[in-house]
Amino acid sequence: LYWLSSQCDKLAAYYPGVDFNTQYTDSMTFGDFVKTDAQEMAKLYAIVRQWSEKYGVTLTDADREEIAQQRAQYVSYYGSEEAYQNQLRLLGISEESFNTINEAAYYYADLAKLFCNEDGAQRPSDETLIAYAADNGYCTAKTLYVRTSGLDEAALAEKRSQLEAAAAQLRAADAAYLELAASLGIETNGSALTFRASDVSDAAAEILSPLQSGEVSDIVEGSDVLYVFLMQEPDCTALAQYYFKQLVSDAQTNAKVKTSRAFDRIDTASFY
């Protein structure tokens, strides 16, 4: 119910005056959508608690200190201990439950370290992460890019020509990456990024997937942006973070959930 209320607030802020009985899709109302979303939040927090117990993750002294400081900030914000307790009652939640929710963020962060840090006990091998990247279309690359929004055909052609010249110089190793970007007035992310190529565009996935480290892509068109990518060796630390998030997402999807009749009877519009 806490998460249902929270998700209703978010949707109402995004769509002021929303009618939760209005169809969101052919098979789902806004109320159904929010109810499902609340259940997903409850599943996520349950998984974090279960995994923390499974992998022996406990709150550190630093975590507990931050949580205590956070509580003090709440009390200060609402003006007094009594006002803070009243606010919890308005949320329909006990302080014990509220603490459990706040603690979950720290458990999640500590679990992520366990799976993502180089010395993490649950971190997959580099071979596993590189295979995961190949199977899911992730790559690591430095980028040169120009923005195209608002450009006329002549200006767009000039920008494309600049990028093509930059790509040719990179292929010929005639210029360093950052120096080249500066000399041509082309924007860059500075350091290598790890990303799923299909998130840039479908064309990006086709262009980048065959390329090896050190190779330079043809021009890739994104949304109001033209890119050239200088491929790098896979960044396994970045890949470990994507891998961990995927593990959590899969756990949510595959979680076995039993709901009560009370849950089935909740009408979101009436509840809100």
Tab-separated table of N, CA and C in Angstrom, residues 1-22 29-35 38 90-92 265-272:
chain	number	residue	atom	x	y	z
A	1	LEU	N	0.824	-1.204	0.000
A	1	LEU	CA	0.000	0.000	0.000
A	1	LEU	C	0.867	1.266	0.000
A	2	TYR	N	1.990	1.207	0.718
A	2	TYR	CA	2.920	2.341	0.702
A	2	TYR	C	3.395	2.602	-0.726
A	3	TRP	N	3.816	1.541	-1.411
A	3	TRP	CA	4.320	1.724	-2.770
A	3	TRP	C	3.201	2.113	-3.728
A	4	LEU	N	2.003	1.614	-3.500
A	4	LEU	CA	0.880	2.002	-4.346
A	4	LEU	C	0.600	3.498	-4.216
A	5	SER	N	0.605	3.973	-2.985
A	5	SER	CA	0.405	5.400	-2.753
A	5	SER	C	1.520	6.222	-3.394
A	6	SER	N	2.767	5.752	-3.224
A	6	SER	CA	3.920	6.462	-3.776
A	6	SER	C	3.851	6.538	-5.300
A	7	GLN	N	3.524	5.416	-5.935
A	7	GLN	CA	3.468	5.401	-7.389
A	7	GLN	C	2.286	6.220	-7.915
A	8	CYS	N	1.175	6.218	-7.166
A	8	CYS	CA	0.039	7.072	-7.541
A	8	CYS	C	0.442	8.545	-7.507
A	9	ASP	N	1.162	8.942	-6.459
A	9	ASP	CA	1.628	10.333	-6.346
A	9	ASP	C	2.493	10.717	-7.540
A	10	LYS	N	3.382	9.806	-7.928
A	10	LYS	CA	4.281	10.106	-9.043
A	10	LYS	C	3.506	10.275	-10.338
A	11	LEU	N	2.551	9.377	-10.570
A	11	LEU	CA	1.773	9.464	-11.808
A	11	LEU	C	0.905	10.720	-11.814
A	12	ALA	N	0.323	11.048	-10.661
A	12	ALA	CA	-0.527	12.237	-10.565
A	12	ALA	C	0.289	13.512	-10.765
A	13	ALA	N	1.562	13.487	-10.344
A	13	ALA	CA	2.432	14.649	-10.558
A	13	ALA	C	2.785	14.790	-12.043
A	14	TYR	N	2.926	13.638	-12.712
A	14	TYR	CA	3.285	13.647	-14.132
A	14	TYR	C	2.078	13.971	-15.001
A	15	TYR	N	0.896	13.432	-14.605
A	15	TYR	CA	-0.357	13.690	-15.309
A	15	TYR	C	-1.353	14.316	-14.337
A	16	PRO	N	-1.267	15.626	-14.081
A	16	PRO	CA	-2.187	16.261	-13.124
A	16	PRO	C	-3.652	15.972	-13.484
A	17	GLY	N	-4.423	15.573	-12.474
A	17	GLY	CA	-5.833	15.281	-12.695
A	17	GLY	C	-6.091	13.949	-13.369
A	18	VAL	N	-5.094	13.058	-13.376
A	18	VAL	CA	-5.253	11.773	-14.060
A	18	VAL	C	-6.435	10.991	-13.478
A	19	ASP	N	-7.190	10.369	-14.357
A	19	ASP	CA	-8.268	9.464	-13.948
A	19	ASP	C	-7.693	8.054	-13.999
A	20	PHE	N	-7.568	7.415	-12.836
A	20	PHE	CA	-6.929	6.107	-12.776
A	20	PHE	C	-7.775	5.019	-13.444
A	21	ASN	N	-9.019	5.345	-13.787
A	21	ASN	CA	-9.860	4.383	-14.497
A	21	ASN	C	-9.731	4.499	-16.017
A	22	THR	N	-8.978	5.498	-16.483
A	22	THR	CA	-8.765	5.674	-17.913
A	22	THR	C	-7.826	4.592	-18.446
A	29	THR	N	-5.698	-0.219	-17.373
A	29	THR	CA	-5.992	1.172	-17.006
A	29	THR	C	-4.767	1.779	-16.332
A	30	PHE	N	-4.802	3.092	-16.128
A	30	PHE	CA	-3.725	3.732	-15.370
A	30	PHE	C	-3.647	3.128	-13.965
A	31	GLY	N	-4.801	2.805	-13.403
A	31	GLY	CA	-4.823	2.191	-12.077
A	31	GLY	C	-4.157	0.830	-12.071
A	32	ASP	N	-4.423	0.027	-13.097
A	32	ASP	CA	-3.773	-1.281	-13.221
A	32	ASP	C	-2.265	-1.123	-13.358
A	33	PHE	N	-1.853	-0.145	-14.176
A	33	PHE	CA	-0.432	0.106	-14.400
A	33	PHE	C	0.277	0.444	-13.093
A	34	VAL	N	-0.313	1.354	-12.318
A	34	VAL	CA	0.298	1.775	-11.060
A	34	VAL	C	0.335	0.619	-10.063
A	35	LYS	N	-0.722	-0.158	-10.037
A	35	LYS	CA	-0.782	-1.302	-9.125
A	35	LYS	C	0.315	-2.320	-9.456
A	38	ALA	N	3.662	-0.842	-8.409
A	38	ALA	CA	3.858	-0.945	-6.958
A	38	ALA	C	4.293	-2.354	-6.572
A	90	LEU	N	0.806	9.960	8.125
A	90	LEU	CA	0.144	10.375	6.891
A	90	LEU	C	0.517	9.457	5.727
A	91	LEU	N	1.741	8.946	5.753
A	91	LEU	CA	2.183	8.005	4.730
A	91	LEU	C	1.596	6.620	4.950
A	92	GLY	N	1.003	6.399	6.119
A	92	GLY	CA	0.418	5.103	6.427
A	92	GLY	C	1.456	4.033	6.659
A	265	ARG	N	-8.543	-7.261	-4.617
A	265	ARG	CA	-9.725	-6.387	-4.491
A	265	ARG	C	-9.399	-4.907	-4.515
A	266	ILE	N	-8.119	-4.558	-4.426
A	266	ILE	CA	-7.773	-3.135	-4.410
A	266	ILE	C	-8.144	-2.468	-5.739
A	267	ASP	N	-8.934	-1.424	-5.651
A	267	ASP	CA	-9.232	-0.578	-6.803
A	267	ASP	C	-8.415	0.705	-6.653
A	268	THR	N	-7.459	0.906	-7.546
A	268	THR	CA	-6.503	2.007	-7.380
A	268	THR	C	-7.186	3.362	-7.278
A	269	ALA	N	-8.142	3.633	-8.140
A	269	ALA	CA	-8.821	4.938	-8.123
A	269	ALA	C	-9.491	5.176	-6.787
A	270	SER	N	-10.195	4.186	-6.282
A	270	SER	CA	-10.873	4.337	-4.977
A	270	SER	C	-9.854	4.499	-3.860
A	271	PHE	N	-8.786	3.704	-3.912
A	271	PHE	CA	-7.738	3.754	-2.890
A	271	PHE	C	-7.115	5.162	-2.849
A	272	TYR	N	-6.783	5.696	-4.026
A	272	TYR	CA	-6.083	6.976	-4.048
A	272	TYR	C	-6.986	8.117	-3.605
